[in-house]
């Protein structure tokens, strides 16, 4: 490797994915992700188990990220790491590792906000959205419409008042007997079905979201139908999945339409795990024709939690001279 202008190692461990990546002059060279399948048997993430798994995985994940990028420790200019929002124990594992490495290599430490990094994942590949743009950040922990005015200038216009949309996918899937995380499975089965069952769209003012009512409606619907026919779910699984997905996508896209009109912005981006959903992508694609939007989807590997997006956020902070103290603490909430 020739001498890098800026080479950064990034670490992400906010939830249940242990990830490390290397970025060289704004180009992501590696993005290694170790997912924790163990949570499937509990039907959701067990925080204690997640932090222990991060501890088991982190050294190998970091070594692999450096090896794949063909970068040695002494070539690094900074270490970036997610400091929140996320699970306290999970964050602490990545953060301690990152701080330790920065301290021993005597290079700067860069604290990265996970939600901002999801938005900045759009700057990894082309085409990159011009400022200002709207970003719908949709994951297992968050649902936000963000007005992005610059690399470091974010305004949250609306967010969920209860469950995140990924959680709504996962909890609905649980009611159907699907393993965690159910989002990708619902997506797959929805492709084979028709959205012929109707669930209510919540009437929430402004740009905020709510998903708990839909989840309850689905629960009562399934209870009533399975009382009449115990094989109802089995017989109609594809149509039920298509109906759930249709409803959740409808809730999300209605707010984007309002935000785009209200702020007069035609540049629309989506980020986060649920941005992988094909129903959401299809619906936004058809809306973009109707409203003349320019759409931005990150590559699939940069939608779900990944260190590539932390590396990009870290690189932009490095360029701005935005370094962090080794006393930086992890946090559960905040953008
Ligand atoms: O961004 P992410 O990896 O982690 C969080 O920060 O939460 O998002 C994970 C969420 C899970 O709820 C998962 O079910 C959902 O993203 N997800 C999907 C799809 N792929 C992942 N939901 C719907 N359709 C998908 N294709
Ligand atoms: Zn995330």
Short mmCIF file of N, CA and C in Angstrom, two decimals, residues 115-276:
data_model
loop_
_atom_site.label_atom_id
_atom_site.label_comp_id
_atom_site.label_asym_id
_atom_site.label_seq_id
_atom_site.Cartn_x
_atom_site.Cartn_y
_atom_site.Cartn_z
N UNK A 115 -26.99 6.82 14.19
CA UNK A 115 -28.07 7.29 13.31
C UNK A 115 -27.53 8.21 12.20
N UNK A 116 -26.57 9.05 12.58
CA UNK A 116 -25.95 9.91 11.57
C UNK A 116 -25.19 9.06 10.57
N UNK A 117 -24.54 8.01 11.06
CA UNK A 117 -23.78 7.14 10.17
C UNK A 117 -24.69 6.43 9.18
N UNK A 118 -25.90 6.01 9.63
CA UNK A 118 -26.85 5.40 8.67
C UNK A 118 -27.10 6.37 7.52
N UNK A 119 -27.31 7.65 7.84
CA UNK A 119 -27.55 8.67 6.81
C UNK A 119 -26.32 8.81 5.91
N UNK A 120 -25.13 8.86 6.55
CA UNK A 120 -23.89 9.11 5.80
C UNK A 120 -23.45 7.88 4.98
N UNK A 121 -24.14 6.74 5.17
CA UNK A 121 -23.84 5.57 4.32
C UNK A 121 -24.06 5.92 2.85
N UNK A 122 -24.83 6.97 2.59
CA UNK A 122 -25.07 7.42 1.22
C UNK A 122 -23.85 8.01 0.55
N UNK A 123 -22.81 8.28 1.33
CA UNK A 123 -21.61 8.88 0.73
C UNK A 123 -20.52 7.85 0.44
N UNK A 124 -20.87 6.56 0.62
CA UNK A 124 -19.88 5.51 0.33
C UNK A 124 -19.79 5.27 -1.18
N UNK A 125 -20.94 5.08 -1.82
CA UNK A 125 -20.95 4.79 -3.26
C UNK A 125 -21.65 5.92 -4.03
N UNK A 126 -21.49 5.90 -5.35
CA UNK A 126 -22.22 6.86 -6.20
C UNK A 126 -23.55 6.27 -6.60
N UNK A 127 -24.57 7.04 -6.93
CA UNK A 127 -24.60 8.50 -6.85
C UNK A 127 -24.81 8.97 -5.41
N UNK A 128 -24.14 10.07 -5.05
CA UNK A 128 -24.29 10.62 -3.71
C UNK A 128 -25.35 11.72 -3.74
N UNK A 129 -26.24 11.76 -2.75
CA UNK A 129 -27.29 12.80 -2.78
C UNK A 129 -26.71 14.20 -2.51
N UNK A 130 -27.20 15.20 -3.24
CA UNK A 130 -26.76 16.58 -2.96
C UNK A 130 -27.55 17.13 -1.77
N UNK A 131 -26.96 18.07 -1.04
CA UNK A 131 -27.66 18.72 0.09
C UNK A 131 -28.58 19.80 -0.45
N UNK A 132 -29.72 20.07 0.13
CA UNK A 132 -30.30 19.29 1.23
C UNK A 132 -31.06 18.09 0.68
N UNK A 133 -31.08 17.00 1.45
CA UNK A 133 -31.92 15.86 1.06
C UNK A 133 -32.67 15.34 2.27
N UNK A 134 -33.70 14.54 1.99
CA UNK A 134 -34.46 13.93 3.07
C UNK A 134 -34.02 12.48 3.20
N UNK A 135 -33.79 12.03 4.41
CA UNK A 135 -33.42 10.63 4.60
C UNK A 135 -34.42 9.97 5.54
N UNK A 136 -34.98 8.86 5.06
CA UNK A 136 -35.86 8.04 5.89
C UNK A 136 -34.98 6.94 6.48
N UNK A 137 -34.69 7.05 7.77
CA UNK A 137 -33.84 6.05 8.42
C UNK A 137 -34.73 5.05 9.14
N UNK A 138 -34.71 3.83 8.66
CA UNK A 138 -35.66 2.82 9.14
C UNK A 138 -34.91 1.55 9.54
N UNK A 139 -34.96 1.24 10.84
CA UNK A 139 -34.23 0.05 11.29
C UNK A 139 -35.01 -0.63 12.40
N UNK A 140 -34.34 -1.57 13.06
CA UNK A 140 -34.98 -2.29 14.16
C UNK A 140 -35.13 -1.43 15.40
N UNK A 141 -34.37 -0.34 15.46
CA UNK A 141 -34.42 0.51 16.65
C UNK A 141 -34.97 1.90 16.38
N UNK A 142 -35.04 2.29 15.10
CA UNK A 142 -35.38 3.68 14.79
C UNK A 142 -36.24 3.83 13.55
N UNK A 143 -37.03 4.89 13.55
CA UNK A 143 -37.79 5.29 12.38
C UNK A 143 -37.78 6.81 12.41
N UNK A 144 -37.07 7.41 11.46
CA UNK A 144 -36.91 8.87 11.47
C UNK A 144 -36.98 9.42 10.06
N UNK A 145 -37.54 10.62 9.92
CA UNK A 145 -37.35 11.40 8.70
C UNK A 145 -36.39 12.50 9.07
N UNK A 146 -35.26 12.55 8.37
CA UNK A 146 -34.22 13.52 8.71
C UNK A 146 -34.00 14.47 7.53
N UNK A 147 -33.93 15.77 7.84
CA UNK A 147 -33.56 16.75 6.84
C UNK A 147 -32.04 16.91 6.96
N UNK A 148 -31.33 16.54 5.89
CA UNK A 148 -29.86 16.55 5.93
C UNK A 148 -29.37 17.75 5.14
N UNK A 149 -28.84 18.74 5.87
CA UNK A 149 -28.42 19.98 5.21
C UNK A 149 -26.92 20.00 4.95
N UNK A 150 -26.18 19.12 5.59
CA UNK A 150 -24.72 19.03 5.42
C UNK A 150 -24.23 17.80 6.14
N UNK A 151 -22.92 17.50 5.97
CA UNK A 151 -22.30 16.34 6.64
C UNK A 151 -22.55 16.32 8.13
N UNK A 152 -22.68 17.53 8.69
CA UNK A 152 -22.76 17.65 10.13
C UNK A 152 -23.98 18.49 10.53
N UNK A 153 -24.96 18.50 9.65
CA UNK A 153 -26.12 19.36 9.88
C UNK A 153 -27.41 18.57 9.63
N UNK A 154 -27.93 18.00 10.71
CA UNK A 154 -29.09 17.11 10.62
C UNK A 154 -30.25 17.67 11.43
N UNK A 155 -31.45 17.57 10.87
CA UNK A 155 -32.63 17.97 11.64
C UNK A 155 -33.65 16.83 11.56
N UNK A 156 -33.99 16.27 12.73
CA UNK A 156 -34.99 15.20 12.76
C UNK A 156 -36.37 15.84 12.64
N UNK A 157 -37.07 15.56 11.53
CA UNK A 157 -38.37 16.19 11.29
C UNK A 157 -39.51 15.39 11.91
N UNK A 158 -39.30 14.08 12.00
CA UNK A 158 -40.34 13.23 12.57
C UNK A 158 -39.73 11.91 12.99
N UNK A 159 -40.37 11.26 13.97
CA UNK A 159 -39.88 9.95 14.39
C UNK A 159 -41.01 9.14 15.01
N UNK A 160 -40.70 7.87 15.30
CA UNK A 160 -41.77 7.03 15.83
C UNK A 160 -42.08 7.39 17.28
N UNK A 161 -43.36 7.29 17.60
CA UNK A 161 -43.80 7.58 18.96
C UNK A 161 -43.78 6.31 19.81
N UNK A 162 -43.65 5.16 19.15
CA UNK A 162 -43.62 3.90 19.91
C UNK A 162 -42.61 2.93 19.31
N UNK A 163 -43.08 1.89 18.58
CA UNK A 163 -42.15 0.90 18.01
C UNK A 163 -41.46 1.47 16.78
N UNK A 164 -40.28 0.92 16.47
CA UNK A 164 -39.62 1.22 15.20
C UNK A 164 -40.25 0.32 14.14
N UNK A 165 -40.13 0.73 12.86
CA UNK A 165 -40.77 -0.07 11.81
C UNK A 165 -40.16 -1.47 11.70
N UNK A 166 -38.85 -1.59 11.92
CA UNK A 166 -38.23 -2.92 11.88
C UNK A 166 -38.79 -3.81 12.98
N UNK A 167 -39.04 -3.20 14.13
CA UNK A 167 -39.64 -3.90 15.26
C UNK A 167 -41.06 -4.36 14.89
N UNK A 168 -41.79 -3.49 14.16
CA UNK A 168 -43.14 -3.85 13.73
C UNK A 168 -43.09 -5.06 12.80
N UNK A 169 -42.11 -5.09 11.89
CA UNK A 169 -41.92 -6.27 11.02
C UNK A 169 -41.61 -7.49 11.88
N UNK A 170 -40.67 -7.33 12.81
CA UNK A 170 -40.21 -8.48 13.60
C UNK A 170 -41.30 -9.01 14.54
N UNK A 171 -42.05 -8.08 15.16
CA UNK A 171 -43.10 -8.51 16.10
C UNK A 171 -44.28 -9.14 15.35
N UNK A 172 -44.61 -8.59 14.17
CA UNK A 172 -45.68 -9.19 13.36
C UNK A 172 -45.26 -10.60 12.95
N UNK A 173 -44.00 -10.73 12.58
CA UNK A 173 -43.49 -12.04 12.18
C UNK A 173 -43.57 -13.04 13.32
N UNK A 174 -43.31 -12.55 14.52
CA UNK A 174 -43.37 -13.43 15.70
C UNK A 174 -44.80 -13.97 15.87
N UNK A 175 -45.80 -13.10 15.62
CA UNK A 175 -47.21 -13.53 15.72
C UNK A 175 -47.52 -14.61 14.68
N UNK A 176 -46.76 -14.59 13.58
CA UNK A 176 -46.96 -15.59 12.52
C UNK A 176 -46.10 -16.83 12.75
N UNK A 177 -45.33 -16.81 13.82
CA UNK A 177 -44.47 -17.95 14.13
C UNK A 177 -43.16 -17.94 13.37
N UNK A 178 -42.79 -16.79 12.82
CA UNK A 178 -41.53 -16.70 12.06
C UNK A 178 -40.37 -16.41 13.02
N UNK A 179 -39.17 -16.91 12.70
CA UNK A 179 -38.02 -16.64 13.57
C UNK A 179 -37.54 -15.20 13.47
N UNK A 180 -36.81 -14.75 14.49
CA UNK A 180 -36.24 -13.40 14.53
C UNK A 180 -34.95 -13.36 13.70
N UNK A 181 -34.64 -12.32 12.93
CA UNK A 181 -35.51 -11.18 12.63
C UNK A 181 -36.42 -11.51 11.44
N UNK A 182 -37.71 -11.22 11.60
CA UNK A 182 -38.70 -11.66 10.61
C UNK A 182 -38.77 -10.75 9.39
N UNK A 183 -38.23 -9.51 9.49
CA UNK A 183 -38.33 -8.56 8.38
C UNK A 183 -37.97 -9.14 7.02
N UNK A 184 -36.77 -9.72 6.87
CA UNK A 184 -36.38 -10.25 5.57
C UNK A 184 -37.29 -11.40 5.10
N UNK A 185 -37.82 -12.20 6.05
CA UNK A 185 -38.69 -13.32 5.69
C UNK A 185 -40.05 -12.81 5.21
N UNK A 186 -40.57 -11.79 5.88
CA UNK A 186 -41.85 -11.20 5.46
C UNK A 186 -41.68 -10.63 4.05
N UNK A 187 -40.55 -9.97 3.82
CA UNK A 187 -40.26 -9.41 2.50
C UNK A 187 -40.30 -10.51 1.42
N UNK A 188 -39.66 -11.63 1.73
CA UNK A 188 -39.56 -12.74 0.78
C UNK A 188 -40.95 -13.33 0.47
N UNK A 189 -41.75 -13.54 1.52
CA UNK A 189 -43.06 -14.15 1.33
C UNK A 189 -44.06 -13.17 0.72
N UNK A 190 -43.88 -11.88 1.04
CA UNK A 190 -44.79 -10.87 0.49
C UNK A 190 -44.72 -10.85 -1.04
N UNK A 191 -43.56 -11.20 -1.57
CA UNK A 191 -43.39 -11.20 -3.04
C UNK A 191 -44.29 -12.24 -3.69
N UNK A 192 -44.66 -13.26 -2.92
CA UNK A 192 -45.48 -14.35 -3.48
C UNK A 192 -46.96 -14.16 -3.19
N UNK A 193 -47.32 -13.07 -2.47
CA UNK A 193 -48.71 -12.89 -2.08
C UNK A 193 -49.33 -11.59 -2.56
N UNK A 194 -50.59 -11.42 -2.18
CA UNK A 194 -51.36 -10.21 -2.52
C UNK A 194 -51.77 -9.52 -1.21
N UNK A 195 -51.73 -8.18 -1.16
CA UNK A 195 -52.12 -7.49 0.09
C UNK A 195 -53.63 -7.36 0.21
N UNK A 196 -54.33 -8.51 0.37
CA UNK A 196 -55.80 -8.44 0.35
C UNK A 196 -56.40 -8.26 1.73
N UNK A 197 -55.61 -8.34 2.80
CA UNK A 197 -56.13 -8.06 4.14
C UNK A 197 -55.79 -6.62 4.50
N UNK A 198 -56.77 -5.93 5.08
CA UNK A 198 -56.56 -4.49 5.35
C UNK A 198 -56.32 -4.23 6.83
N UNK A 199 -55.29 -3.50 7.13
CA UNK A 199 -55.01 -3.07 8.51
C UNK A 199 -55.04 -1.55 8.55
N UNK A 200 -55.45 -0.98 9.69
CA UNK A 200 -55.62 0.49 9.73
C UNK A 200 -54.29 1.24 9.65
N UNK A 201 -54.35 2.37 8.95
CA UNK A 201 -53.19 3.29 8.89
C UNK A 201 -53.40 4.31 10.00
N UNK A 202 -52.49 4.43 10.96
CA UNK A 202 -52.70 5.38 12.06
C UNK A 202 -52.68 6.83 11.56
N UNK A 203 -53.54 7.64 12.15
CA UNK A 203 -53.62 9.05 11.76
C UNK A 203 -52.84 9.88 12.76
N UNK A 204 -51.53 9.96 12.55
CA UNK A 204 -50.67 10.73 13.47
C UNK A 204 -50.35 12.06 12.79
N UNK A 205 -50.49 13.12 13.55
CA UNK A 205 -50.23 14.45 12.98
C UNK A 205 -48.78 14.68 12.63
N UNK A 206 -48.55 15.54 11.66
CA UNK A 206 -47.18 15.93 11.31
C UNK A 206 -46.39 14.78 10.71
N UNK A 207 -45.10 14.72 11.03
CA UNK A 207 -44.21 13.75 10.40
C UNK A 207 -43.81 12.61 11.35
N UNK A 208 -44.50 12.50 12.48
CA UNK A 208 -44.22 11.39 13.39
C UNK A 208 -44.93 10.12 12.92
N UNK A 209 -44.47 8.99 13.46
CA UNK A 209 -45.01 7.67 13.08
C UNK A 209 -45.51 6.94 14.33
N UNK A 210 -46.40 5.97 14.08
CA UNK A 210 -46.78 5.06 15.16
C UNK A 210 -47.00 3.68 14.54
N UNK A 211 -46.50 2.66 15.20
CA UNK A 211 -46.65 1.30 14.67
C UNK A 211 -47.31 0.33 15.65
N UNK A 212 -47.53 0.78 16.89
CA UNK A 212 -48.04 -0.18 17.88
C UNK A 212 -49.50 -0.56 17.58
N UNK A 213 -50.28 0.38 17.01
CA UNK A 213 -51.68 0.08 16.69
C UNK A 213 -51.79 -0.98 15.61
N UNK A 214 -50.91 -0.91 14.63
CA UNK A 214 -50.93 -1.90 13.52
C UNK A 214 -50.63 -3.28 14.09
N UNK A 215 -49.64 -3.32 14.97
CA UNK A 215 -49.25 -4.60 15.56
C UNK A 215 -50.44 -5.21 16.32
N UNK A 216 -51.15 -4.38 17.08
CA UNK A 216 -52.32 -4.87 17.83
C UNK A 216 -53.42 -5.33 16.87
N UNK A 217 -53.64 -4.55 15.80
CA UNK A 217 -54.67 -4.92 14.82
C UNK A 217 -54.33 -6.27 14.19
N UNK A 218 -53.07 -6.49 13.88
CA UNK A 218 -52.64 -7.76 13.28
C UNK A 218 -52.87 -8.90 14.28
N UNK A 219 -52.57 -8.63 15.54
CA UNK A 219 -52.72 -9.65 16.57
C UNK A 219 -54.19 -10.08 16.70
N UNK A 220 -55.12 -9.10 16.75
CA UNK A 220 -56.55 -9.44 16.87
C UNK A 220 -57.06 -10.12 15.60
N UNK A 221 -56.59 -9.65 14.47
CA UNK A 221 -57.00 -10.25 13.19
C UNK A 221 -56.61 -11.73 13.16
N UNK A 222 -55.37 -12.02 13.53
CA UNK A 222 -54.90 -13.41 13.50
C UNK A 222 -55.64 -14.26 14.53
N UNK A 223 -55.90 -13.66 15.71
CA UNK A 223 -56.64 -14.39 16.75
C UNK A 223 -58.03 -14.76 16.24
N UNK A 224 -58.74 -13.81 15.64
CA UNK A 224 -60.11 -14.06 15.16
C UNK A 224 -60.12 -15.07 14.02
N UNK A 225 -59.21 -14.93 13.08
CA UNK A 225 -59.20 -15.82 11.92
C UNK A 225 -58.79 -17.24 12.29
N UNK A 226 -57.82 -17.36 13.21
CA UNK A 226 -57.40 -18.72 13.57
C UNK A 226 -58.43 -19.42 14.46
N UNK A 227 -59.34 -18.62 15.08
CA UNK A 227 -60.45 -19.22 15.83
C UNK A 227 -61.39 -19.93 14.85
N UNK A 228 -61.59 -19.29 13.67
CA UNK A 228 -62.49 -19.84 12.65
C UNK A 228 -61.82 -21.01 11.92
N UNK A 229 -60.52 -20.87 11.68
CA UNK A 229 -59.78 -21.89 10.93
C UNK A 229 -58.36 -21.95 11.50
N UNK A 230 -58.05 -23.04 12.19
CA UNK A 230 -56.75 -23.10 12.88
C UNK A 230 -55.57 -23.11 11.91
N UNK A 231 -55.85 -23.43 10.63
CA UNK A 231 -54.75 -23.45 9.63
C UNK A 231 -54.70 -22.15 8.83
N UNK A 232 -55.40 -21.11 9.32
CA UNK A 232 -55.51 -19.85 8.56
C UNK A 232 -54.13 -19.28 8.19
N UNK A 233 -53.23 -19.23 9.15
CA UNK A 233 -51.91 -18.60 8.90
C UNK A 233 -51.16 -19.39 7.84
N UNK A 234 -51.12 -20.69 8.06
CA UNK A 234 -50.41 -21.59 7.13
C UNK A 234 -50.93 -21.42 5.69
N UNK A 235 -52.27 -21.39 5.56
CA UNK A 235 -52.88 -21.32 4.23
C UNK A 235 -52.67 -19.97 3.55
N UNK A 236 -52.55 -18.91 4.37
CA UNK A 236 -52.54 -17.55 3.79
C UNK A 236 -51.26 -16.77 4.06
N UNK A 237 -50.19 -17.48 4.43
CA UNK A 237 -48.99 -16.80 4.91
C UNK A 237 -48.47 -15.73 3.93
N UNK A 238 -48.46 -16.04 2.63
CA UNK A 238 -47.91 -15.07 1.67
C UNK A 238 -48.78 -13.81 1.60
N UNK A 239 -50.10 -14.01 1.60
CA UNK A 239 -51.00 -12.85 1.53
C UNK A 239 -50.96 -12.04 2.83
N UNK A 240 -50.82 -12.73 3.97
CA UNK A 240 -50.73 -12.01 5.25
C UNK A 240 -49.45 -11.16 5.24
N UNK A 241 -48.34 -11.77 4.81
CA UNK A 241 -47.06 -11.02 4.77
C UNK A 241 -47.17 -9.83 3.82
N UNK A 242 -47.79 -10.05 2.65
CA UNK A 242 -47.94 -8.96 1.68
C UNK A 242 -48.78 -7.84 2.28
N UNK A 243 -49.80 -8.20 3.07
CA UNK A 243 -50.69 -7.19 3.66
C UNK A 243 -49.98 -6.41 4.76
N UNK A 244 -49.21 -7.11 5.60
CA UNK A 244 -48.45 -6.44 6.66
C UNK A 244 -47.44 -5.48 6.02
N UNK A 245 -46.70 -5.98 5.04
CA UNK A 245 -45.67 -5.15 4.40
C UNK A 245 -46.30 -3.94 3.71
N UNK A 246 -47.44 -4.18 3.03
CA UNK A 246 -48.13 -3.09 2.34
C UNK A 246 -48.50 -1.99 3.33
N UNK A 247 -49.04 -2.39 4.49
CA UNK A 247 -49.47 -1.42 5.50
C UNK A 247 -48.27 -0.63 6.05
N UNK A 248 -47.20 -1.32 6.40
CA UNK A 248 -46.03 -0.64 6.98
C UNK A 248 -45.39 0.30 5.96
N UNK A 249 -45.32 -0.14 4.71
CA UNK A 249 -44.73 0.70 3.65
C UNK A 249 -45.60 1.93 3.42
N UNK A 250 -46.92 1.73 3.48
CA UNK A 250 -47.86 2.83 3.30
C UNK A 250 -47.66 3.89 4.39
N UNK A 251 -47.51 3.44 5.64
CA UNK A 251 -47.30 4.38 6.76
C UNK A 251 -46.04 5.21 6.53
N UNK A 252 -44.97 4.54 6.08
CA UNK A 252 -43.69 5.23 5.86
C UNK A 252 -43.78 6.21 4.69
N UNK A 253 -44.33 5.75 3.57
CA UNK A 253 -44.27 6.57 2.36
C UNK A 253 -45.23 7.77 2.43
N UNK A 254 -46.34 7.62 3.16
CA UNK A 254 -47.25 8.78 3.29
C UNK A 254 -46.53 9.96 3.94
N UNK A 255 -45.68 9.65 4.92
CA UNK A 255 -44.97 10.73 5.62
C UNK A 255 -43.88 11.34 4.74
N UNK A 256 -43.26 10.52 3.91
CA UNK A 256 -42.22 11.04 3.00
C UNK A 256 -42.85 11.99 1.98
N UNK A 257 -44.03 11.63 1.51
CA UNK A 257 -44.73 12.50 0.55
C UNK A 257 -44.99 13.87 1.19
N UNK A 258 -45.46 13.84 2.45
CA UNK A 258 -45.75 15.09 3.15
C UNK A 258 -44.47 15.90 3.35
N UNK A 259 -43.39 15.23 3.82
CA UNK A 259 -42.13 15.93 4.11
C UNK A 259 -41.56 16.55 2.83
N UNK A 260 -41.60 15.81 1.73
CA UNK A 260 -41.03 16.30 0.47
C UNK A 260 -41.78 17.56 0.02
N UNK A 261 -43.12 17.52 0.14
CA UNK A 261 -43.92 18.68 -0.27
C UNK A 261 -43.68 19.87 0.66
N UNK A 262 -43.67 19.58 1.96
CA UNK A 262 -43.52 20.64 2.96
C UNK A 262 -42.19 21.38 2.84
N UNK A 263 -41.13 20.63 2.54
CA UNK A 263 -39.79 21.26 2.49
C UNK A 263 -39.33 21.50 1.04
N UNK A 264 -40.17 21.14 0.07
CA UNK A 264 -39.83 21.36 -1.33
C UNK A 264 -38.55 20.65 -1.74
N UNK A 265 -38.36 19.42 -1.25
CA UNK A 265 -37.13 18.67 -1.55
C UNK A 265 -37.46 17.45 -2.41
N UNK A 266 -36.67 17.29 -3.48
CA UNK A 266 -36.91 16.18 -4.41
C UNK A 266 -35.86 15.08 -4.28
N UNK A 267 -34.88 15.29 -3.39
CA UNK A 267 -33.81 14.30 -3.21
C UNK A 267 -34.19 13.45 -2.00
N UNK A 268 -34.53 12.16 -2.25
CA UNK A 268 -35.05 11.30 -1.19
C UNK A 268 -34.14 10.09 -1.02
N UNK A 269 -33.68 9.88 0.21
CA UNK A 269 -32.78 8.76 0.49
C UNK A 269 -33.40 7.87 1.56
N UNK A 270 -33.06 6.57 1.51
CA UNK A 270 -33.48 5.69 2.61
C UNK A 270 -32.25 4.98 3.17
N UNK A 271 -32.29 4.71 4.46
CA UNK A 271 -31.15 4.07 5.11
C UNK A 271 -31.65 3.17 6.23
N UNK A 272 -30.77 2.29 6.73
CA UNK A 272 -31.15 1.39 7.82
C UNK A 272 -31.60 0.04 7.31
N UNK A 273 -31.72 -0.91 8.22
CA UNK A 273 -32.03 -2.30 7.85
C UNK A 273 -33.27 -2.45 6.99
N UNK A 274 -34.33 -1.69 7.30
CA UNK A 274 -35.60 -1.84 6.56
C UNK A 274 -35.48 -1.23 5.15
N UNK A 275 -34.42 -0.45 4.90
CA UNK A 275 -34.19 0.08 3.55
C UNK A 275 -33.88 -1.06 2.57
N UNK A 276 -33.62 -2.26 3.12
CA UNK A 276 -33.40 -3.43 2.26
C UNK A 276 -34.74 -3.97 1.75
#
